[in-house]
CSV table of C-alpha atoms and ligand atoms in Angstrom, one decimal:
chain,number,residue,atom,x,y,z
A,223,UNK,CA,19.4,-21.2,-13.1
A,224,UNK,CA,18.9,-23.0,-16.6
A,225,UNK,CA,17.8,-26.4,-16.9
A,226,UNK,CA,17.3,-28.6,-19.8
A,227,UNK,CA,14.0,-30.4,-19.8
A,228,UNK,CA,14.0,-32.9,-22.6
A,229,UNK,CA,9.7,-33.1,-24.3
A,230,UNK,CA,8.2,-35.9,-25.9
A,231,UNK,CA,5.9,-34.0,-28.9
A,232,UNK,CA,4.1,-35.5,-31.5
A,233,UNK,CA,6.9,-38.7,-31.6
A,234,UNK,CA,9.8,-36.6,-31.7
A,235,UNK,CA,12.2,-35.7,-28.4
A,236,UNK,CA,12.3,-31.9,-28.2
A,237,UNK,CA,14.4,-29.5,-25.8
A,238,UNK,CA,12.5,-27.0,-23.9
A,239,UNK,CA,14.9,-24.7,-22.4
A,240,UNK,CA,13.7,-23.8,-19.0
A,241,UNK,CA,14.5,-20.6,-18.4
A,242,UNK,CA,13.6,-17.9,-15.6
A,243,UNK,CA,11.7,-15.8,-18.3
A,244,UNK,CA,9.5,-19.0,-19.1
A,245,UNK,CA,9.2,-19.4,-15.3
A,246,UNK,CA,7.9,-15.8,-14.9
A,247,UNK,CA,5.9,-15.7,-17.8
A,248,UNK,CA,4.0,-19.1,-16.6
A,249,UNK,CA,3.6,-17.1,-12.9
A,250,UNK,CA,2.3,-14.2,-14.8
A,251,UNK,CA,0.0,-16.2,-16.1
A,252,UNK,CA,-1.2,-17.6,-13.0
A,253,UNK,CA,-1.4,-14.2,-11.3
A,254,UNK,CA,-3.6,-12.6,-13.9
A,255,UNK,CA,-5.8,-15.4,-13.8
A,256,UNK,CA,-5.8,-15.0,-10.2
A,257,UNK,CA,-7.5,-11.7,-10.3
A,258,UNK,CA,-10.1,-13.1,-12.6
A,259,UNK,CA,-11.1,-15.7,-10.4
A,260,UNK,CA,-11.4,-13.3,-8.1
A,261,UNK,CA,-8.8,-15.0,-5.8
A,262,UNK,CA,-7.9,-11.4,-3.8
A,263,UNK,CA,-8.7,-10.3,-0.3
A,264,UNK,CA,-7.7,-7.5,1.3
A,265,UNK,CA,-7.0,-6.8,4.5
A,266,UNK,CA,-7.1,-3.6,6.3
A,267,UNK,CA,-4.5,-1.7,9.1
A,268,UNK,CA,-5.6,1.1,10.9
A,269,UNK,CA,-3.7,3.8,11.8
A,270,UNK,CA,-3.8,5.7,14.5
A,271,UNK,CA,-4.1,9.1,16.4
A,272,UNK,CA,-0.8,8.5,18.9
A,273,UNK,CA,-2.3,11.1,21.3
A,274,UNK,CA,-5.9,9.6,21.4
A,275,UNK,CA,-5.8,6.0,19.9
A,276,UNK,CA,-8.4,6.6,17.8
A,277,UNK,CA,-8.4,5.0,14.2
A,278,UNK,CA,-8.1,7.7,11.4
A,279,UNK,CA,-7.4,5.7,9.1
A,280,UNK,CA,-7.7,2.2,7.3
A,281,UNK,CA,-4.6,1.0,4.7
A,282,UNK,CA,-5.9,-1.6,2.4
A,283,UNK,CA,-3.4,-4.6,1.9
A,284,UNK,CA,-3.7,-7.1,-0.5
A,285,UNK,CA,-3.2,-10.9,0.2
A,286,UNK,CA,-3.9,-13.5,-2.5
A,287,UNK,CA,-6.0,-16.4,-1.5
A,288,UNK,CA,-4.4,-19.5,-3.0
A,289,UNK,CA,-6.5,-22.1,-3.4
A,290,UNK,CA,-3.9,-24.5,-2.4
A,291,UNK,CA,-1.7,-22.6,-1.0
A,292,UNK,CA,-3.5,-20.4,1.4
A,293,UNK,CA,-3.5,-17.2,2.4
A,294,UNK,CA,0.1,-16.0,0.8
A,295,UNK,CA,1.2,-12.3,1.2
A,296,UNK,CA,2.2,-9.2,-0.6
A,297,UNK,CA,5.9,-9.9,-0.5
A,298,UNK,CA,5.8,-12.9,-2.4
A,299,UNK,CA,3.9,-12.0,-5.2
A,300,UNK,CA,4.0,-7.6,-5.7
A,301,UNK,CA,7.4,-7.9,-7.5
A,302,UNK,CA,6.6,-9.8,-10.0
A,303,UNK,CA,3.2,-8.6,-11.1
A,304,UNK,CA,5.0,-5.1,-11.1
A,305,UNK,CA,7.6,-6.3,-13.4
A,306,UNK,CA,5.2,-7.7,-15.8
A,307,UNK,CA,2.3,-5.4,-15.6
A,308,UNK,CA,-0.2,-7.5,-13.8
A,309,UNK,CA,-0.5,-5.1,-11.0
A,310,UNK,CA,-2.1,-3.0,-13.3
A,311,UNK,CA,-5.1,-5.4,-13.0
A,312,UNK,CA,-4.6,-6.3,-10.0
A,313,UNK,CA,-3.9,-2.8,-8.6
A,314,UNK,CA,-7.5,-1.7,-10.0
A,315,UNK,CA,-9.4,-4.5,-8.1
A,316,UNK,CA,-7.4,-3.6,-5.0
A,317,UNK,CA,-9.2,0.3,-5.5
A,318,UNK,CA,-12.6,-1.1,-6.0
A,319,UNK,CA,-12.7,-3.5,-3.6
A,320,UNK,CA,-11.5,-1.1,-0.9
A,321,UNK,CA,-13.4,1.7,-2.3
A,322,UNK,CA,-16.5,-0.6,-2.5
A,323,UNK,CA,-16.3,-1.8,1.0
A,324,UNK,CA,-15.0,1.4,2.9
A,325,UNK,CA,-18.4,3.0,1.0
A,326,UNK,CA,-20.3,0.0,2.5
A,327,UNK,CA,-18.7,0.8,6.3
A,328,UNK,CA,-19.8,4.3,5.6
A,329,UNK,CA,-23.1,3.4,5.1
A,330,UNK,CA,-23.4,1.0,8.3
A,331,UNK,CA,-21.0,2.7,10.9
A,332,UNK,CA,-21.0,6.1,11.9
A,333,UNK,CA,-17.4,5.8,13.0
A,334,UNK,CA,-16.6,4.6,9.6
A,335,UNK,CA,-17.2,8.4,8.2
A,336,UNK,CA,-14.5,9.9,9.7
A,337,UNK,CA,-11.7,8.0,8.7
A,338,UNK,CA,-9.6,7.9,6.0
A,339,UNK,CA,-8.9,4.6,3.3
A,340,UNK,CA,-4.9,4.1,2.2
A,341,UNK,CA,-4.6,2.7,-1.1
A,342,UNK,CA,-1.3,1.5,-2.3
A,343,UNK,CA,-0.1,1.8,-5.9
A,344,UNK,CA,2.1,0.6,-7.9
A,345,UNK,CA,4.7,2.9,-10.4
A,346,UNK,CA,3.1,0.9,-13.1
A,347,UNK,CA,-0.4,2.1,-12.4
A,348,UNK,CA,0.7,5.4,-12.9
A,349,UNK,CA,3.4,5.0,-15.7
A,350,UNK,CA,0.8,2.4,-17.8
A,351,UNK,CA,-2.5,2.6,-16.5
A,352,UNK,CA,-5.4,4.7,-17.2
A,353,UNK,CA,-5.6,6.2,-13.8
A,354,UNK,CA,-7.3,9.1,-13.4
A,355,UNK,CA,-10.1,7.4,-15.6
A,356,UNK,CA,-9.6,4.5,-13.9
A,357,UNK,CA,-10.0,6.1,-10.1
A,358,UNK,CA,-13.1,8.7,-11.0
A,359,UNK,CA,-14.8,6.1,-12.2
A,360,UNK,CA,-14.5,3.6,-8.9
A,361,UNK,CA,-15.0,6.5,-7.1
A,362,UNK,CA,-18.7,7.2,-9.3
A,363,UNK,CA,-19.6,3.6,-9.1
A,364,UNK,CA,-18.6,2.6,-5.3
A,365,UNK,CA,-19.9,6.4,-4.2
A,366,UNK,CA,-16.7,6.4,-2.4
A,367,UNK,CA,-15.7,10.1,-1.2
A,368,UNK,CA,-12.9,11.0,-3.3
A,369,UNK,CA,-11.5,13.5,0.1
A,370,UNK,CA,-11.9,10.0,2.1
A,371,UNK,CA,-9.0,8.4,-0.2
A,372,UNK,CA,-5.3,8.8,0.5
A,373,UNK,CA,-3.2,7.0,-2.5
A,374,UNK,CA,0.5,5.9,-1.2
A,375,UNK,CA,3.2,6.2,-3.8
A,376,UNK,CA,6.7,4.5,-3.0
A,377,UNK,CA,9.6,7.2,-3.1
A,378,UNK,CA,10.1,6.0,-7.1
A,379,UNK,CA,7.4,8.0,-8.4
A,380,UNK,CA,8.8,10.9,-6.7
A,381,UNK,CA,12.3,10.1,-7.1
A,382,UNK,CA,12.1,12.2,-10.2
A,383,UNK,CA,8.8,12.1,-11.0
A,384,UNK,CA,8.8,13.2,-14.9
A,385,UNK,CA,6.1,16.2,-16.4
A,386,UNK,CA,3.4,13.0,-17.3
A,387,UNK,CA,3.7,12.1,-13.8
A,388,UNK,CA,3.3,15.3,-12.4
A,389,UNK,CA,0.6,16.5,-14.4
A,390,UNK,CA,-1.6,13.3,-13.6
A,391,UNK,CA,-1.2,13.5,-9.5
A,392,UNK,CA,-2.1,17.1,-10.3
A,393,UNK,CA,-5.3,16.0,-11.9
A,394,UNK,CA,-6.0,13.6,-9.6
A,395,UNK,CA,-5.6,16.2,-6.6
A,396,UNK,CA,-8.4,18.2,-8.4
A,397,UNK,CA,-10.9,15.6,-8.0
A,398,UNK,CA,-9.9,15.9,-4.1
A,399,UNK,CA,-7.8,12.2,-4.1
A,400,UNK,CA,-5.2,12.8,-1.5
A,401,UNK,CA,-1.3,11.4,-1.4
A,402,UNK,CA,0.8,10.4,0.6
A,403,UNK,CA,4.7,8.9,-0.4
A,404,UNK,CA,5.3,5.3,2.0
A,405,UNK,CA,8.4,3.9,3.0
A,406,UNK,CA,9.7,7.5,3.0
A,407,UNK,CA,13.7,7.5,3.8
A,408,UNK,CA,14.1,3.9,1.9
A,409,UNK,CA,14.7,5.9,-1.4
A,410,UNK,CA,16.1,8.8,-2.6
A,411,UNK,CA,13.4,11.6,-3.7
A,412,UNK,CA,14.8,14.9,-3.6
A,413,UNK,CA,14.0,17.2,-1.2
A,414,UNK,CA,12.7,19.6,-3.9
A,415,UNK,CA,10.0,17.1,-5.3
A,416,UNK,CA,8.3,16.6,-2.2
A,417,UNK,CA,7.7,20.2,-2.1
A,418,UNK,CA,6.6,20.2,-6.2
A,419,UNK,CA,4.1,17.5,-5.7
A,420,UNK,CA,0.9,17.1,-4.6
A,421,UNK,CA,1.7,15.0,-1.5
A,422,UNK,CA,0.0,15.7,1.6
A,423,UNK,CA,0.8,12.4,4.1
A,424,UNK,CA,4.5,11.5,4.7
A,425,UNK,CA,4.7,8.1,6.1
A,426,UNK,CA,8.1,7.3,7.6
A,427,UNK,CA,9.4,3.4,7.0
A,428,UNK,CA,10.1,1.1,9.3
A,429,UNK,CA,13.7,0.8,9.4
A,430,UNK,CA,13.4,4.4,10.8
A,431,UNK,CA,11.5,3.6,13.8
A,432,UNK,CA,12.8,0.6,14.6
A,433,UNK,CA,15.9,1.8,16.6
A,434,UNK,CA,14.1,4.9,18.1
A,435,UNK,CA,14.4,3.3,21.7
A,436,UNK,CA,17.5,1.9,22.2
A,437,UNK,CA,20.2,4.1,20.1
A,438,UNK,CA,20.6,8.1,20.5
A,439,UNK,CA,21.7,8.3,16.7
A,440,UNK,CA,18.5,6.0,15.3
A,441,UNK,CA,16.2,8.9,17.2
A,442,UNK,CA,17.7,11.6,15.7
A,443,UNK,CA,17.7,10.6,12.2
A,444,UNK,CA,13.8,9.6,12.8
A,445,UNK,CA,13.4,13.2,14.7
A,446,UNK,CA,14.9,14.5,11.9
A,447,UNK,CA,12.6,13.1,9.0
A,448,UNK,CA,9.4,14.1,11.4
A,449,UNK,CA,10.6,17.5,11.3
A,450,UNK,CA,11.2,17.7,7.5
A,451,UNK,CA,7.5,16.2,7.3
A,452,UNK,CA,6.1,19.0,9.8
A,453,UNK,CA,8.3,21.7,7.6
A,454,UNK,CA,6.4,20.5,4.4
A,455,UNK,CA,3.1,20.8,6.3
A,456,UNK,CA,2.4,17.0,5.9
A,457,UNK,CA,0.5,14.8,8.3
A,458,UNK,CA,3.3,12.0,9.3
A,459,UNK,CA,2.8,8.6,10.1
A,460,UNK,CA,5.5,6.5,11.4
A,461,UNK,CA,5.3,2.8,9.9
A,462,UNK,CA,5.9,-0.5,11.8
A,463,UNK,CA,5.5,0.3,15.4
A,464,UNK,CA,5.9,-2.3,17.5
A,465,UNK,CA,6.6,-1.4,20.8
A,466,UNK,CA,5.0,1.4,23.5
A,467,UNK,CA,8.2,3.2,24.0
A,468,UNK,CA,8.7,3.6,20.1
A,469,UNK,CA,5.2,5.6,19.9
A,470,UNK,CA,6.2,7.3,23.5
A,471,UNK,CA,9.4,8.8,21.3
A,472,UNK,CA,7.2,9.9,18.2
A,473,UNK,CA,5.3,11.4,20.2
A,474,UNK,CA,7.6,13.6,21.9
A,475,UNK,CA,9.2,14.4,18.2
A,476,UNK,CA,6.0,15.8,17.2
A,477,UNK,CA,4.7,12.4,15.3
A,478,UNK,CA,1.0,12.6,15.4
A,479,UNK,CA,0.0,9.2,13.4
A,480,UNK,CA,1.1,5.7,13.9
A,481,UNK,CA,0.9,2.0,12.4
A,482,UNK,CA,2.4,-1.0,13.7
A,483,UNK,CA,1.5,-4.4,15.4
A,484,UNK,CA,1.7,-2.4,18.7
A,485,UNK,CA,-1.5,-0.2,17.6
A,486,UNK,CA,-3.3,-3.2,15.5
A,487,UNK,CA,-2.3,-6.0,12.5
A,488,UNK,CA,-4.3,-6.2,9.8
A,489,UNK,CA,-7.0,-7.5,10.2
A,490,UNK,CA,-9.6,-9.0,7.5
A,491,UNK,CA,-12.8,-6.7,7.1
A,492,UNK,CA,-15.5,-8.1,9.4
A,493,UNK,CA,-12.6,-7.6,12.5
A,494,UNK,CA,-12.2,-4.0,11.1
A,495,UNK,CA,-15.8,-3.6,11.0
A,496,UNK,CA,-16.2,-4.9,14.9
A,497,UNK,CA,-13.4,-2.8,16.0
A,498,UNK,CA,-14.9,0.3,13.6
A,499,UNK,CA,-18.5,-0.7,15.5
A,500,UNK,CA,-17.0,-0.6,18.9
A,501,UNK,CA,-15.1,2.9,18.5
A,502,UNK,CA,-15.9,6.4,20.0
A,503,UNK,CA,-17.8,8.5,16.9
A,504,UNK,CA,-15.3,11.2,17.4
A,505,UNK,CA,-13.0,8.8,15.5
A,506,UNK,CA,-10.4,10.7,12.6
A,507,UNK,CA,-12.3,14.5,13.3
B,25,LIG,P1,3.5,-1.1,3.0
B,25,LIG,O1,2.5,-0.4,2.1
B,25,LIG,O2,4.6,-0.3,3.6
B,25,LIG,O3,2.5,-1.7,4.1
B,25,LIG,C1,3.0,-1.9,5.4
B,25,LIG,C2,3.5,-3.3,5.6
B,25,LIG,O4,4.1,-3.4,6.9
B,25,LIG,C3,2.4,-4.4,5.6
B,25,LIG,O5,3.0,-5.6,5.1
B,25,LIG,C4,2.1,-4.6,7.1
B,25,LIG,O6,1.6,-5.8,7.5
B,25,LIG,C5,3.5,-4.4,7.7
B,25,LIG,N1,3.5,-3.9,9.1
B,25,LIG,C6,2.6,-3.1,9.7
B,25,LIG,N2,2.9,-2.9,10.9
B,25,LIG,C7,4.1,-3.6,11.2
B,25,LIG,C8,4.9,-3.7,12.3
B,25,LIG,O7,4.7,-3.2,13.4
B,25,LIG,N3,6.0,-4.5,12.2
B,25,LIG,C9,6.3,-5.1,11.0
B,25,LIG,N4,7.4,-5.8,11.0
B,25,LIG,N5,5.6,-5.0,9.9
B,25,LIG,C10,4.5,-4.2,10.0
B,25,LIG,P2,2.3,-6.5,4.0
B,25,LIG,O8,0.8,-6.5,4.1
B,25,LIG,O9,3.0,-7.8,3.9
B,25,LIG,O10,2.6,-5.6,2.7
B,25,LIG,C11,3.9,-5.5,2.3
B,25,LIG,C12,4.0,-4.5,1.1
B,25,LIG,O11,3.4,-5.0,0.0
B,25,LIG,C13,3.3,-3.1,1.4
B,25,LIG,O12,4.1,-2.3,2.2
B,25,LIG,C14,3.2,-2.6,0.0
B,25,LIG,O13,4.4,-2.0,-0.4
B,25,LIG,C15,2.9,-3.9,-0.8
B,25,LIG,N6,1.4,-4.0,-1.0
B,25,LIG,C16,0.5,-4.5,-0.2
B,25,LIG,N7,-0.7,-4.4,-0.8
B,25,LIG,C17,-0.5,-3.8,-2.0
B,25,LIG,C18,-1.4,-3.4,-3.0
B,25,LIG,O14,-2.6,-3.5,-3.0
B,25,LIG,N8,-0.8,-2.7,-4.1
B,25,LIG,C19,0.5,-2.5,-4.2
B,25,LIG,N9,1.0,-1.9,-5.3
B,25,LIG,N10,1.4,-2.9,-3.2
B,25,LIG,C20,0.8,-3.5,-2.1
B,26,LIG,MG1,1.6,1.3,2.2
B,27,LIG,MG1,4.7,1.6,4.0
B,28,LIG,MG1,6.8,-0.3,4.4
């Protein structure tokens, strides 16, 4: 996808070479300044208790607030700030935002105590970033609880997760930060790694789920990943439910926890607040 741009500078016809780099440098750019201006919002998705209903939990998902482009979402934009590094930035203001408001819910609703905040992060966070400094001190400044905070890896950091790796999810178990691997069964971490690690929440992808009502095989597969969850002792959430008879079937497989457009979308913070205001106080215990 190269073009040839032809630029007039100081009298004299120059070629700029427009190249994808250039395009993804100029879009790194504009993503880093972004997260200066303070352009982020986040967005929260409970999930839920399958048996009860109740919320136990709140995932944090960022959206970027464009000033002319309006609200655009994660898909279009996580990529590339994880191939150039400005998740790393952008991955820290997505902590102490959440953080910072799940801390102010805390304070105002008494439902908000029980339940747990999701975080997402990126394999650059953990690979580049300053982490475990980075997350003690959000947690000291927000006054976050650190056992309130679940961190979801993707299956990469897992995958083989090297002694570095290890040795900071270790550290950051200490200070009583929880884990949990997302789009489990979309990757390919080793049976064995799941077990090494720190990991206490195994959330199953979507792709799993989706076919749980309608195809004998599809249920079996997801039947089978619940149970490899309940073997490891993890709490498992099942991602991207969307229909009744979907959470029906997890149920029945021994799937405690769910998240999907059936249970609730994500919902900007004063909606999560409302719904939060309007639950039963026995909420997550
Ligand atoms: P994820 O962490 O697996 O988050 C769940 C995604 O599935 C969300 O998309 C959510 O809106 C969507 N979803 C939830 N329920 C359903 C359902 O019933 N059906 C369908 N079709 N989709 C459902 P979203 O918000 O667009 O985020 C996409 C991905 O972007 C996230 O997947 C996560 O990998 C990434 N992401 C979002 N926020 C952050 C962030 O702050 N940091 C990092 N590193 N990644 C983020
Ligand atoms: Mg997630
Ligand atoms: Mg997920
Ligand atoms: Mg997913």
């Amino acid at each position: 996808d190269t073009a040839m741009y032809a630029a007039k500078r100081s009298g004299r016809a120059q070629y700029l070479v427009y190249t994808p780099e250039l395009d993804t440098r100029a879009r790194d750019a504009e993503l880093r300044a972004a997260v200066e201006r303070d352009e982020f919002v986040l967005h929260y998705q409970p999930v839920v208790d399958m048996a009860t209903g109740a919320v136990t939990a709140a995932e944090a998902l960022v959206r970027w607030n464009h000033p002319e482009r309006g609200l655009v979402m994660p898909g279009e934009f996580i990529d590339l700030a994880e191939e150039t590094g400005a998740i790393v930035p952008l991955g820290e203001w997505v902590l102490r935002e959440a953080c910072r408001q799940a801390a102010e819910w805390r304070a105002e609703i008494p439902a908000a105590e029980g339940i747990w905040l999701t975080v997402n992060l990126s394999p650059q966070q953990i690979k580049k970033g300053n982490l475990l400094q980075v997350v003690t001190t959000v947690l000291a400044e927000t006054g976050f609880p650190a056992d309130r905070l679940v961190l979801e890896l993707t299956e990469h950091e897992v995958l083989e997760p090297d002694e570095a790796t290890v040795a900071l999810l270790e550290q950051l178990c200490a200070t009583g930060v929880s884990f949990a691997v997302d789009d489990f069964g979309t990757g390919h971490a080793a049976i064995n790694y799941l077990r090494a690690l720190p990991v206490q929440v195994l959330k199953i992808d979507r792709s799993f789920v989706a076919g749980i009502d309608e195809s004998e095989e599809e249920y079996a597969i997801a039947d089978a990943v619940v149970a490899l969850g309940t073997a490891f002792a993890m709490h498992v959430v099942a991602e991207g439910i969307e229909r009744p008879t979907q959470a029906e079937r997890l149920l029945a497989m021994g799937c405690r926890y769910g998240q999907g457009f059936h249970f609730h979308r994500p919902q900007p913070p004063a909606q999560l607040a409302e719904l939060l205001r309007g639950a039963a106080v026995t909420i997550g215990r």
